[in-house]
Coordinates of C-alpha atoms in Angstrom, one line a residue:
M1110 CA 101.8 84.7 114.6
Q1111 CA 100.9 84.4 110.9
P1112 CA 97.6 85.8 109.6
W1113 CA 95.7 84.2 106.8
P1114 CA 94.5 86.9 104.3
G1115 CA 92.0 85.8 101.6
Y1116 CA 91.8 87.2 98.1
V1117 CA 88.9 89.5 97.1
G1118 CA 87.8 90.9 93.7
K1119 CA 85.8 89.8 90.8
D1120 CA 88.5 87.3 89.7
Y1121 CA 88.6 85.7 93.2
S1122 CA 85.4 86.2 95.2
A1123 CA 83.0 85.4 92.3
A1124 CA 85.0 82.3 91.4
Q1125 CA 85.0 81.1 95.0
E1126 CA 81.3 81.7 95.4
L1127 CA 80.5 79.8 92.2
M1128 CA 82.6 76.9 93.3
E1129 CA 81.0 76.7 96.7
D1130 CA 77.5 76.8 95.1
E1131 CA 78.5 73.9 92.9
M1132 CA 79.9 72.0 95.9
K1133 CA 76.6 72.5 97.7
E1134 CA 74.7 71.3 94.7
Y1135 CA 77.0 68.3 94.2
Y1136 CA 77.2 67.0 97.8
S1137 CA 73.7 67.8 98.9
K1138 CA 71.9 66.1 96.0
N1139 CA 74.3 63.2 95.2
P1140 CA 73.3 60.1 97.3
K1141 CA 76.3 58.2 96.1
V1142 CA 78.7 60.5 98.0
T1143 CA 79.4 59.3 101.5
P1144 CA 81.7 60.5 104.3
V1145 CA 85.3 59.5 104.3
Q1146 CA 86.2 56.3 106.3
T1147 CA 89.9 56.8 106.7
V1148 CA 91.8 60.1 106.9
H1149 CA 95.4 61.2 107.1
V1150 CA 97.2 64.5 107.7
G1151 CA 97.4 66.7 104.6
Q1152 CA 94.3 65.2 103.0
L1153 CA 91.9 67.5 101.2
L1154 CA 88.2 67.3 102.1
A1155 CA 84.8 68.8 101.4
V1156 CA 83.3 69.7 104.8
N1157 CA 79.6 70.3 105.6
A1158 CA 80.1 73.4 107.7
E1159 CA 77.6 75.7 109.5
E1160 CA 74.4 76.9 107.7
D1161 CA 74.7 74.0 105.3
A1162 CA 77.7 75.6 103.6
W1163 CA 80.2 73.3 101.8
L1164 CA 83.9 74.3 102.2
R1165 CA 87.2 73.0 101.1
A1166 CA 89.5 72.0 104.0
Q1167 CA 92.8 70.3 104.7
I1168 CA 93.5 67.9 107.6
I1169 CA 96.2 69.1 110.0
S1170 CA 95.8 66.3 112.5
T1171 CA 93.3 63.5 113.5
D1172 CA 92.1 61.7 116.6
E1173 CA 90.0 58.6 116.5
N1174 CA 86.4 59.6 115.5
K1175 CA 87.0 63.3 115.5
I1176 CA 89.0 65.7 113.4
K1177 CA 89.9 68.2 116.2
A1178 CA 90.7 71.9 116.1
S1179 CA 91.2 74.8 118.3
S1180 CA 91.7 78.3 116.7
V1181 CA 94.2 79.2 114.0
L1182 CA 96.5 80.8 116.5
S1183 CA 96.3 78.4 119.5
S1184 CA 96.5 75.3 117.2
M1185 CA 100.1 76.1 116.8
R1186 CA 100.7 75.2 120.4
A1187 CA 98.2 72.3 120.8
K1188 CA 99.6 68.8 121.3
N1189 CA 98.1 65.4 120.6
T1190 CA 95.0 66.9 118.9
G1191 CA 93.9 67.2 115.3
C1192 CA 92.4 69.9 113.2
V1193 CA 91.3 70.9 109.7
C1194 CA 92.0 74.3 108.2
Y1195 CA 89.5 75.8 105.7
V1196 CA 91.9 76.6 102.9
D1197 CA 89.8 79.4 101.4
Y1198 CA 89.3 81.2 104.8
G1199 CA 92.3 80.3 106.9
F1200 CA 90.4 79.3 110.1
C1201 CA 90.2 75.9 111.8
E1202 CA 87.5 74.0 113.8
S1203 CA 86.7 70.6 115.2
I1204 CA 84.4 68.5 113.1
E1205 CA 82.9 65.0 113.2
K1206 CA 84.2 62.6 110.6
S1207 CA 80.6 62.2 109.4
K1208 CA 80.8 65.8 108.0
A1209 CA 84.0 65.2 106.1
Y1210 CA 83.8 64.0 102.4
R1211 CA 86.4 63.3 99.8
L1212 CA 87.0 66.4 97.7
N1213 CA 86.1 65.8 94.1
P1214 CA 88.9 66.7 91.7
R1215 CA 86.5 69.1 89.9
F1216 CA 86.8 71.4 93.0
C1217 CA 90.6 71.4 93.0
S1218 CA 91.1 73.6 90.0
L1219 CA 90.6 76.9 91.9
S1220 CA 93.7 77.9 93.9
F1221 CA 93.3 78.1 97.7
Q1222 CA 91.9 81.5 98.4
A1223 CA 93.6 82.0 101.8
T1224 CA 97.3 82.1 102.2
K1225 CA 99.5 82.2 105.3
C1226 CA 101.7 85.3 105.5
K1227 CA 104.1 87.2 107.9
L1228 CA 103.7 90.8 108.8
A1229 CA 106.9 92.7 108.0
G1230 CA 108.5 94.4 111.0
L1231 CA 106.7 92.3 113.6
E1232 CA 108.7 89.1 113.3
V1233 CA 110.6 89.6 116.6
L1234 CA 107.3 89.9 118.4
N1235 CA 105.8 86.8 116.9
D1236 CA 104.8 85.2 120.2
D1237 CA 103.6 88.3 122.0
P1238 CA 100.0 87.7 123.1
D1239 CA 99.3 91.4 123.1
L1240 CA 100.4 91.6 119.5
V1241 CA 98.1 88.7 118.5
K1242 CA 95.1 90.5 120.1
V1243 CA 96.0 93.8 118.3
V1244 CA 96.4 92.1 114.9
E1245 CA 93.1 90.2 115.3
S1246 CA 91.2 93.3 116.3
L1247 CA 92.6 95.4 113.4
T1248 CA 92.5 92.8 110.6
C1249 CA 89.9 90.0 111.0
G1250 CA 87.0 90.3 108.6
K1251 CA 88.4 93.4 106.9
I1252 CA 89.6 94.1 103.3
F1253 CA 93.2 95.3 102.8
A1254 CA 95.6 96.1 100.1
V1255 CA 98.7 93.9 100.4
E1256 CA 102.3 94.8 99.5
I1257 CA 104.3 91.7 99.1
L1258 CA 107.9 92.2 100.0
D1259 CA 109.2 88.7 99.8
K1260 CA 107.5 85.9 97.7
S1261 CA 108.7 83.0 99.8
D1262 CA 106.6 80.0 100.9
I1263 CA 105.2 82.2 103.6
P1264 CA 105.2 85.7 102.0
L1265 CA 106.4 88.7 104.0
V1266 CA 103.8 91.5 103.6
V1267 CA 102.6 94.9 104.6
L1268 CA 98.9 95.4 105.0
Y1269 CA 97.2 98.8 104.1
D1270 CA 93.7 99.8 105.1
T1271 CA 92.5 101.9 102.1
S1272 CA 88.9 102.4 103.2
G1273 CA 89.5 106.0 104.4
E1274 CA 90.9 109.2 102.9
D1275 CA 94.4 108.2 103.9
D1276 CA 95.9 104.7 103.6
I1277 CA 96.7 103.2 107.0
N1278 CA 99.8 101.0 107.4
I1279 CA 98.5 98.2 109.6
N1280 CA 102.0 96.9 110.4
A1281 CA 103.1 100.3 111.7
T1282 CA 99.8 100.7 113.6
C1283 CA 100.3 97.3 115.3
L1284 CA 103.8 98.3 116.4
K1285 CA 102.6 101.6 117.9
A1286 CA 99.8 99.8 119.7
I1287 CA 102.1 97.4 121.6
C1288 CA 104.5 100.0 122.8
D1289 CA 105.2 99.9 126.6
K1290 CA 102.5 102.3 127.9
S1291 CA 104.6 102.9 131.1
L1292 CA 107.2 104.6 128.9
E1293 CA 104.8 107.1 127.3
V1294 CA 104.7 110.8 128.2
H1295 CA 101.3 111.9 129.4
L1296 CA 101.4 115.7 129.8
Q1297 CA 99.0 117.1 132.4
V1298 CA 97.1 120.3 132.0
D1299 CA 98.4 123.2 134.2
A1300 CA 101.6 121.2 134.9
M1301 CA 105.1 122.7 134.5
Y1302 CA 107.9 120.7 132.9
T1303 CA 111.6 121.7 133.0
N1304 CA 114.7 120.6 131.1
V1305 CA 112.6 120.4 127.9
K1306 CA 114.5 120.2 124.6
V1307 CA 112.9 121.7 121.4
T1308 CA 114.0 119.3 118.7
N1309 CA 112.1 120.6 115.6
I1310 CA 110.1 123.7 114.5
C1311 CA 108.0 123.5 111.4
S1312 CA 107.0 126.3 109.1
D1313 CA 103.5 126.5 110.5
G1314 CA 104.9 127.1 114.0
T1315 CA 104.4 123.5 115.3
L1316 CA 107.0 122.5 117.8
Y1317 CA 108.4 119.0 118.7
C1318 CA 109.8 118.7 122.2
Q1319 CA 111.5 116.1 124.3
V1320 CA 110.4 116.0 128.0
P1321 CA 112.5 114.2 130.6
C1322 CA 110.8 110.9 131.4
K1323 CA 111.4 107.2 132.0
G1324 CA 111.0 106.4 128.3
L1325 CA 113.6 109.0 127.2
N1326 CA 116.1 107.8 129.8
K1327 CA 115.7 104.2 128.6
L1328 CA 116.0 105.3 125.0
N1329 CA 119.2 107.2 125.6
D1330 CA 120.6 104.3 127.6
L1331 CA 119.9 101.9 124.7
L1332 CA 121.3 104.2 122.1
H1333 CA 124.5 104.5 124.2
K1334 CA 124.7 100.7 124.4
M1335 CA 124.3 100.4 120.7
E1336 CA 127.1 103.0 120.1
D1337 CA 129.4 100.8 122.2
Y1338 CA 128.2 97.7 120.4
F1339 CA 128.9 99.1 116.9
H1340 CA 132.2 100.6 118.1
C1341 CA 133.4 97.2 119.2
K1342 CA 131.9 95.1 116.4
H1343 CA 132.8 95.2 112.8
M1344 CA 129.9 96.5 110.7
T1345 CA 129.0 93.6 108.5
S1346 CA 126.4 93.3 105.7
E1347 CA 123.8 91.9 108.1
Y1348 CA 123.2 95.4 109.4
F1349 CA 122.5 97.0 106.0
I1350 CA 118.9 97.4 105.0
S1351 CA 118.2 94.8 102.3
L1352 CA 114.4 95.1 102.3
P1353 CA 113.1 98.7 103.0
F1354 CA 109.4 99.1 103.4
C1355 CA 107.1 101.8 104.8
G1356 CA 106.7 101.5 108.6
K1357 CA 110.1 99.8 109.2
I1358 CA 112.0 101.1 112.2
C1359 CA 115.8 101.3 111.8
L1360 CA 118.8 103.4 112.6
F1361 CA 120.4 106.5 111.0
H1362 CA 123.8 107.9 111.9
C1363 CA 123.7 111.7 112.2
K1364 CA 126.2 114.1 113.9
G1365 CA 128.0 111.2 115.6
K1366 CA 124.9 109.5 117.0
W1367 CA 122.6 106.7 116.1
L1368 CA 119.0 107.8 115.9
R1369 CA 115.7 105.9 115.5
V1370 CA 113.9 106.5 112.2
E1371 CA 110.7 105.1 110.6
I1372 CA 110.6 104.7 106.8
T1373 CA 107.7 106.7 105.5
N1374 CA 108.1 106.6 101.7
V1375 CA 110.2 104.4 99.4
H1376 CA 111.1 106.4 96.3
S1377 CA 113.3 103.7 94.7
S1378 CA 115.8 101.0 95.6
R1379 CA 118.3 103.8 96.6
A1380 CA 116.3 106.7 98.0
L1381 CA 113.6 106.9 100.6
D1382 CA 112.0 109.3 103.2
V1383 CA 112.3 108.8 106.9
Q1384 CA 110.7 110.3 110.0
F1385 CA 112.9 110.7 113.1
L1386 CA 110.8 109.1 115.9
D1387 CA 112.3 111.0 118.8
S1388 CA 112.7 114.5 117.3
G1389 CA 109.9 115.0 114.8
N1390 CA 112.3 115.8 111.9
A1391 CA 111.9 114.3 108.4
T1392 CA 114.3 114.0 105.5
S1393 CA 115.2 111.9 102.5
V1394 CA 118.2 109.6 102.7
K1395 CA 119.9 106.8 100.8
V1396 CA 119.0 103.3 101.7
S1397 CA 122.8 102.6 102.2
E1398 CA 122.8 105.1 105.1
L1399 CA 120.3 103.2 107.2
R1400 CA 121.2 100.3 109.5
E1401 CA 119.2 97.4 111.1
I1402 CA 118.7 97.6 114.9
P1403 CA 120.9 94.8 116.3
P1404 CA 118.7 91.8 117.3
R1405 CA 119.8 92.0 121.0
F1406 CA 118.4 95.5 121.2
L1407 CA 115.4 95.2 118.8
Q1408 CA 112.6 94.2 121.1
E1409 CA 113.5 96.7 123.7
M1410 CA 113.9 99.5 121.1
L1411 CA 110.5 98.7 119.5
A1412 CA 108.8 98.9 122.9
I1413 CA 109.8 102.5 123.5
P1414 CA 107.2 105.0 122.2
P1415 CA 108.3 107.9 120.1
Q1416 CA 109.8 110.6 122.4
A1417 CA 108.9 113.6 120.2
I1418 CA 105.9 115.4 121.6
K1419 CA 104.0 117.7 119.2
C1420 CA 103.2 121.1 120.7
C1421 CA 101.7 124.5 119.7
L1422 CA 102.2 127.8 121.3
A1423 CA 99.1 128.6 123.3
D1424 CA 97.0 131.8 123.3
L1425 CA 98.6 133.5 120.3
P1426 CA 96.4 136.4 119.0
Q1427 CA 93.9 135.5 116.3
S1428 CA 95.2 138.4 114.2
I1429 CA 98.5 136.6 113.7
G1430 CA 97.1 134.2 111.2
M1431 CA 99.6 132.4 109.0
W1432 CA 103.1 132.1 110.2
T1433 CA 105.7 134.2 108.4
P1434 CA 109.3 133.2 107.7
D1435 CA 110.6 135.8 110.0
A1436 CA 108.5 134.5 112.9
V1437 CA 109.6 130.9 112.3
L1438 CA 113.3 131.9 112.0
W1439 CA 113.0 134.0 115.2
L1440 CA 111.5 131.0 117.0
R1441 CA 114.2 128.6 115.7
D1442 CA 117.0 131.0 116.7
S1443 CA 115.5 131.4 120.1
V1444 CA 114.8 127.8 121.2
L1445 CA 115.7 125.2 118.6
N1446 CA 117.9 122.5 120.2
C1447 CA 117.9 124.3 123.5
S1448 CA 117.9 121.5 126.1
D1449 CA 116.9 123.5 129.2
C1450 CA 113.6 125.2 128.1
S1451 CA 110.4 124.9 130.2
I1452 CA 106.8 124.5 129.2
K1453 CA 103.5 125.0 131.0
V1454 CA 100.6 122.9 129.5
T1455 CA 97.3 124.7 129.0
K1456 CA 95.4 122.1 126.9
V1457 CA 95.9 118.6 125.5
D1458 CA 94.1 117.6 122.3
E1459 CA 94.2 113.8 122.3
T1460 CA 92.4 113.5 118.9
K1461 CA 95.1 115.5 117.2
G1462 CA 98.0 114.4 119.4
V1463 CA 98.9 118.1 120.2
A1464 CA 99.7 119.8 123.4
Y1465 CA 99.2 123.6 123.7
V1466 CA 101.9 125.1 125.8
Y1467 CA 103.6 128.3 127.1
L1468 CA 107.3 128.0 126.3
F1469 CA 110.1 129.6 128.3
T1470 CA 113.8 130.0 127.9
P1471 CA 115.9 129.4 131.1
K1472 CA 116.4 133.1 131.9
N1473 CA 112.7 134.0 131.5
F1474 CA 111.1 131.1 133.5
P1475 CA 108.5 131.2 134.9
D1476 CA 107.4 134.8 134.2
P1477 CA 104.4 134.4 131.8
H1478 CA 104.8 137.9 130.5
R1479 CA 108.3 137.0 129.3
S1480 CA 107.3 133.7 127.7
I1481 CA 108.1 132.9 124.1
N1482 CA 104.4 133.1 123.4
R1483 CA 104.4 136.8 124.5
Q1484 CA 107.7 137.7 122.8
I1485 CA 106.8 136.3 119.4
T1486 CA 103.7 138.5 119.1
N1487 CA 106.0 141.4 118.1
A1488 CA 104.3 142.9 115.1
D1489 CA 107.5 143.2 113.0
L1490 CA 107.8 139.4 112.8
W1491 CA 104.3 139.0 111.2
K1492 CA 104.7 141.3 108.2
H1493 CA 104.1 139.0 105.3
Q1494 CA 106.8 139.1 102.6
K1495 CA 105.8 138.0 99.1
D1496 CA 109.3 136.9 98.2
V1497 CA 110.2 134.5 101.1
F1498 CA 108.8 131.1 101.9
L1499 CA 109.9 128.3 104.1
S1500 CA 109.6 124.6 103.6
A1501 CA 106.7 122.7 105.1
V1502 CA 109.2 120.2 106.6
S1503 CA 111.7 122.4 108.3
G1504 CA 113.5 119.7 110.3
A1505 CA 115.2 117.9 107.5
V1506 CA 118.4 116.3 108.8
S1507 CA 121.3 115.6 106.5
S1508 CA 124.9 115.7 107.5
P1509 CA 127.0 113.6 105.1
G1510 CA 130.2 114.3 107.0
S1511 CA 128.8 112.7 110.2
R1512 CA 127.1 109.6 108.8
N1513 CA 129.6 107.0 109.9
G1514 CA 131.7 107.6 106.9
N1515 CA 128.9 107.3 104.4
T1516 CA 129.5 110.2 102.2
P1517 CA 128.5 110.5 98.5
A1518 CA 131.1 109.0 96.1
P1519 CA 133.3 111.6 94.5
G1520 CA 131.8 113.0 91.4
S1521 CA 128.3 111.8 92.3
P1522 CA 125.4 114.2 91.6
G1523 CA 124.8 114.7 95.3
E1524 CA 128.4 115.5 96.3
G1525 CA 128.7 119.0 97.8
L1526 CA 125.0 119.8 97.6
R1527 CA 123.4 118.3 100.7
K1528 CA 123.6 120.6 103.7
S1529 CA 123.2 119.9 107.4
H1530 CA 120.1 121.0 109.2
P1531 CA 121.6 124.1 110.8
E1532 CA 123.1 125.3 107.5
V1533 CA 119.7 125.1 105.9
I1534 CA 117.7 126.9 108.5
R1535 CA 120.2 129.7 109.0
K1536 CA 120.3 130.6 105.4
P1537 CA 116.7 130.7 104.1
L1538 CA 117.5 133.3 101.5
L1539 CA 120.5 131.4 100.1
D1540 CA 121.0 132.6 96.5
H1541 CA 120.9 129.6 94.2
T1542 CA 121.1 131.7 91.1
S1543 CA 124.9 131.9 91.3
S1544 CA 125.3 128.2 90.8
F1545 CA 123.6 128.1 87.4
S1546 CA 122.7 130.1 84.3
L1547 CA 119.3 130.0 82.8
E1548 CA 120.9 129.7 79.4
E1549 CA 122.7 126.4 80.3
L1550 CA 120.9 123.4 79.0
P1551 CA 122.1 119.8 78.6
P1552 CA 122.8 118.5 75.1
P1553 CA 119.8 116.8 73.3
V1554 CA 119.3 113.2 74.0
H1555 CA 120.9 110.8 71.5
L1556 CA 118.4 109.3 69.0
S1557 CA 119.1 106.6 66.4
K1558 CA 119.2 107.6 62.8
S1559 CA 116.5 107.0 60.2
G1560 CA 116.3 103.2 59.5
E1561 CA 118.0 102.3 62.8
H1562 CA 116.5 100.6 65.8
M1563 CA 116.6 101.7 69.4
D1564 CA 115.2 100.4 72.7
V1565 CA 112.7 102.7 74.2
Y1566 CA 110.3 103.1 77.1
V1567 CA 106.9 104.8 76.7
P1568 CA 106.0 106.7 79.9
V1569 CA 103.0 108.5 78.4
A1570 CA 100.7 107.8 75.4
C1571 CA 97.8 109.9 74.3
H1572 CA 97.1 108.3 70.9
P1573 CA 99.2 107.1 68.0
G1574 CA 99.7 110.7 66.8
H1575 CA 101.2 111.8 70.2
F1576 CA 103.1 109.8 72.7
V1577 CA 106.4 110.1 74.5
I1578 CA 109.5 107.8 74.4
Q1579 CA 112.6 107.6 76.6
P1580 CA 115.8 105.9 75.5
W1581 CA 116.0 102.7 77.4
Q1582 CA 119.8 102.8 77.9
E1583 CA 119.5 106.0 79.8
I1584 CA 116.8 104.9 82.2
H1585 CA 119.2 104.0 85.0
K1586 CA 121.0 107.4 84.8
L1587 CA 117.6 109.1 85.0
E1588 CA 116.6 107.0 88.1
V1589 CA 119.9 108.1 89.8
L1590 CA 119.3 111.7 88.9
M1591 CA 115.7 111.6 90.4
E1592 CA 117.1 110.1 93.6
E1593 CA 119.7 112.7 93.9
M1594 CA 117.2 115.5 93.3
I1595 CA 115.0 114.1 96.1
L1596 CA 117.9 114.0 98.5
Y1597 CA 119.1 117.5 97.6
Y1598 CA 115.8 119.4 97.5
S1599 CA 114.5 117.7 100.7
V1600 CA 117.1 119.6 102.7
S1601 CA 117.1 122.8 100.8
E1602 CA 114.9 125.7 102.1
E1603 CA 112.1 126.6 99.8
R1604 CA 112.2 130.2 98.6
H1605 CA 110.0 132.2 96.3
I1606 CA 111.6 132.9 92.9
A1607 CA 110.5 135.1 90.1
V1608 CA 109.5 132.4 87.6
E1609 CA 109.3 132.9 83.9
R1610 CA 107.5 131.0 81.1
D1611 CA 109.6 128.7 78.9
Q1612 CA 112.4 128.5 81.5
V1613 CA 113.7 125.3 83.1
Y1614 CA 113.2 124.6 86.9
A1615 CA 112.9 121.8 89.4
A1616 CA 109.4 121.2 90.7
K1617 CA 107.9 118.9 93.3
V1618 CA 105.0 116.8 92.0
E1619 CA 103.5 114.7 94.8
N1620 CA 106.6 113.2 96.6
K1621 CA 109.2 113.6 93.9
W1622 CA 111.3 116.3 92.2
Y1623 CA 111.3 116.7 88.4
R1624 CA 113.1 118.8 85.9
V1625 CA 110.4 120.9 84.3
L1626 CA 109.6 123.5 81.7
L1627 CA 107.3 126.2 83.1
K1628 CA 104.5 126.6 80.6
G1629 CA 102.1 129.0 82.2
I1630 CA 101.4 131.0 85.4
L1631 CA 97.9 130.9 86.8
T1632 CA 96.2 133.5 89.1
N1633 CA 95.5 131.1 91.9
G1634 CA 99.1 130.4 92.9
L1635 CA 99.5 127.4 90.6
V1636 CA 101.8 127.0 87.6
S1637 CA 101.6 124.7 84.6
V1638 CA 104.7 122.6 84.1
Y1639 CA 105.9 120.1 81.6
E1640 CA 108.1 117.2 82.9
L1641 CA 111.1 117.2 80.7
D1642 CA 112.0 113.6 81.4
Y1643 CA 108.6 112.0 81.5
G1644 CA 106.5 114.1 79.1
K1645 CA 103.6 114.8 81.4
H1646 CA 101.9 118.1 82.1
E1647 CA 101.1 119.0 85.7
L1648 CA 99.7 121.8 87.8
V1649 CA 101.8 122.6 90.9
N1650 CA 101.9 125.3 93.6
I1651 CA 104.4 128.0 92.7
R1652 CA 106.1 127.5 96.0
K1653 CA 107.1 124.0 94.8
V1654 CA 109.1 125.4 91.9
Q1655 CA 112.8 125.9 92.7
P1656 CA 115.9 126.7 90.7
L1657 CA 117.4 123.7 88.8
V1658 CA 121.0 123.7 89.9
D1659 CA 123.9 123.0 87.6
V1660 CA 124.6 119.5 88.6
F1661 CA 121.1 118.4 87.5
R1662 CA 121.5 120.0 84.1
K1663 CA 124.1 117.5 82.8
L1664 CA 121.9 114.6 81.8
P1665 CA 120.0 115.3 78.5
F1666 CA 116.2 115.7 79.0
Q1667 CA 114.9 112.2 78.4
A1668 CA 111.3 112.8 77.1
V1669 CA 111.0 112.9 73.3
T1670 CA 107.6 113.5 71.6
A1671 CA 106.8 110.8 69.1
Q1672 CA 104.3 109.8 66.4
L1673 CA 103.5 106.3 65.2
A1674 CA 104.6 105.6 61.6
G1675 CA 102.8 103.3 59.2
V1676 CA 99.2 104.3 60.1
K1677 CA 97.1 107.1 58.9
C1678 CA 94.3 108.7 60.8
S1679 CA 93.5 112.4 61.1
Q1680 CA 91.5 112.1 64.4
W1681 CA 91.7 109.3 66.9
S1682 CA 88.6 108.3 68.9
E1683 CA 88.8 107.9 72.6
E1684 CA 88.3 104.1 72.2
A1685 CA 91.1 103.8 69.7
S1686 CA 93.4 105.9 71.9
M1687 CA 92.6 103.7 74.8
V1688 CA 93.5 100.6 72.8
F1689 CA 96.8 102.1 71.8
R1690 CA 97.6 103.2 75.4
N1691 CA 96.9 99.7 76.6
H1692 CA 99.4 98.2 74.2
V1693 CA 102.3 100.7 74.6
E1694 CA 102.1 102.8 77.8
K1695 CA 104.4 101.9 80.6
K1696 CA 106.1 99.3 78.4
P1697 CA 109.6 98.7 77.0
L1698 CA 109.5 98.5 73.2
V1699 CA 111.7 98.5 70.2
A1700 CA 111.5 101.6 67.9
L1701 CA 112.4 101.6 64.3
V1702 CA 113.2 105.3 63.5
Q1703 CA 111.6 106.7 60.3
T1704 CA 112.2 110.4 60.8
V1705 CA 113.8 112.7 63.4
I1706 CA 112.5 116.3 63.3
E1707 CA 115.2 118.5 65.0
H1708 CA 114.5 121.7 66.9
T1709 CA 116.6 124.3 68.8
N1710 CA 114.7 123.5 72.0
P1711 CA 115.3 119.8 73.1
W1712 CA 111.7 119.6 74.3
D1713 CA 110.4 120.5 70.9
R1714 CA 112.2 117.7 69.0
K1715 CA 110.0 115.0 67.5
V1716 CA 110.5 111.5 66.1
V1717 CA 108.3 109.4 63.9
V1718 CA 108.8 105.7 64.7
Y1719 CA 107.5 102.2 64.2
L1720 CA 106.9 100.4 67.5
V1721 CA 107.5 96.7 68.1
D1722 CA 106.5 94.7 71.1
T1723 CA 109.1 91.9 71.5
S1724 CA 107.9 90.6 74.9
L1725 CA 106.2 87.5 73.5
P1726 CA 108.5 84.5 73.0
D1727 CA 107.5 83.4 69.5
T1728 CA 106.3 86.5 67.7
D1729 CA 106.9 90.3 67.5
T1730 CA 103.9 92.6 67.5
W1731 CA 104.2 95.6 65.2
I1732 CA 101.9 98.2 66.8
H1733 CA 101.1 100.0 63.5
D1734 CA 99.9 96.8 62.0
F1735 CA 97.7 96.1 65.0
M1736 CA 96.2 99.6 65.0
S1737 CA 95.6 99.4 61.2
Q1738 CA 93.7 96.2 61.6
Y1739 CA 91.8 97.7 64.5
L1740 CA 90.7 100.7 62.3
V1741 CA 89.6 98.3 59.6
E1742 CA 87.5 96.3 62.1
L1743 CA 86.1 99.5 63.6
S1744 CA 85.1 100.8 60.1
K1745 CA 83.2 97.6 59.4
V1746 CA 81.3 97.9 62.7
N1747 CA 80.4 101.5 62.0

């Protein structure tokens, strides 16, 4: 199964519409143009299609007087028939030869607007008729963003539906849609379930549980077979993940077991986020710690639905409100990873995928007055403390010592920092301050002397009077540091700290952790921070600010404020600033240093430089010359 996406946008759709209008004008009003007499496979044609439209097509096969076709999907299995494929739309149909005309070369200049592709993660299910139906229903006639993973003759892609508030991964949606429905867990209202295992508890009180069922039994059986398979077979490179992408299902070794995970976010070529399908946990891991599911088990493994069931405790008093750390910790201590709990279902919300339950430990089942729901209403657990917070994703799993021997290399930034899940949740008030001093700062980043060149990258550019450079030779070290910060802070419990202005911290911005300077504290729970390695100013929740531990204070801060030399202007217009940004931002350039202005604080250093774009093969572009010429032209216009 290989879908045919077509390109959209002003550079594609408008050009195609114009070409088709010109084709209609040419073939409808030119009496000298006649249908083709002889045809052959691979020949390009102009076809008079429905509603008097003229479309480009290519012959796939022929038969006497007809050029036959079925559909795009079934034509792959047809024998002794012929078909044409409309190269700008990707569909096929049967046509009479009388409707087929030679394609004039003037209509060959525009690239074919539809291309065959493969959906990543679905290759093993290529011939599944149910998958074909699901893909057709989710994709045909719709507009998607496409992530190209492999630019081969038939590209490997991930499709995203970006029409709503959240982007939807179509590949992952298709996988979930074709799971074996007989292996799903369907909780019934008022039913009791025993031998339930609580696998994860989030900071908002949400539970993830495993309920004994056919699907869980089959999953455990398959995982046991894979353990034996890997134990008997030498682990070769074919099982390492060479092409990670969001929605991919693979394996992660934790605490002596292989577990199913889905990649949810790719930070870089080394670090990514995963969701444990059968426990509800989430964490950040290294790509090298993941493994492919062996081909002999892959189809069966993909057919088993996720075995983690999302639950909430039912009938908690409205007065409880937001969960406190004490309440969450009490719940974790009481039931987390207990495999013989029981639940009674009171409500199932299909739209949210949540079951509301009464939860019992073995010794209290089935007395409703001794349920976890009743015990947790103890008022002492709900006294809000201003100095304690828990992470939103409590179930981070990270156990370097149990990952099939995949421990961080000695001396690497992550060595000795990443804790296993139990260590994290048992020590929410772990004192990080003992591992660093607020006075300890890395040495200033090395800059070339006046008159010397240096390779730089410009992450941020406001205007020629203010932009930020990073030393190009340090970029890789910074990427490694960022990856290690993601891996470390994803498994460290968030805690409230008494923040101070002009001090250095770690802060989470979107999905990444940055080294920041705290610039200001707002009254609405937000703080203003300056990214010390990228030069950007951001507003973040104060709960996302954490101590910057010693190991992340070694690499010099990479962002250096800069000013363009060789051009004079007291105030830059928005238009001029935009022109400058378009030429330098997010680009590697060469800087000729004119002046270095030192300062005791590394983030207050400044450098005045000439910038040179050397990306063109035959000429170097000096940015100050370009901006000077632009100012001259602008003054003439004004």
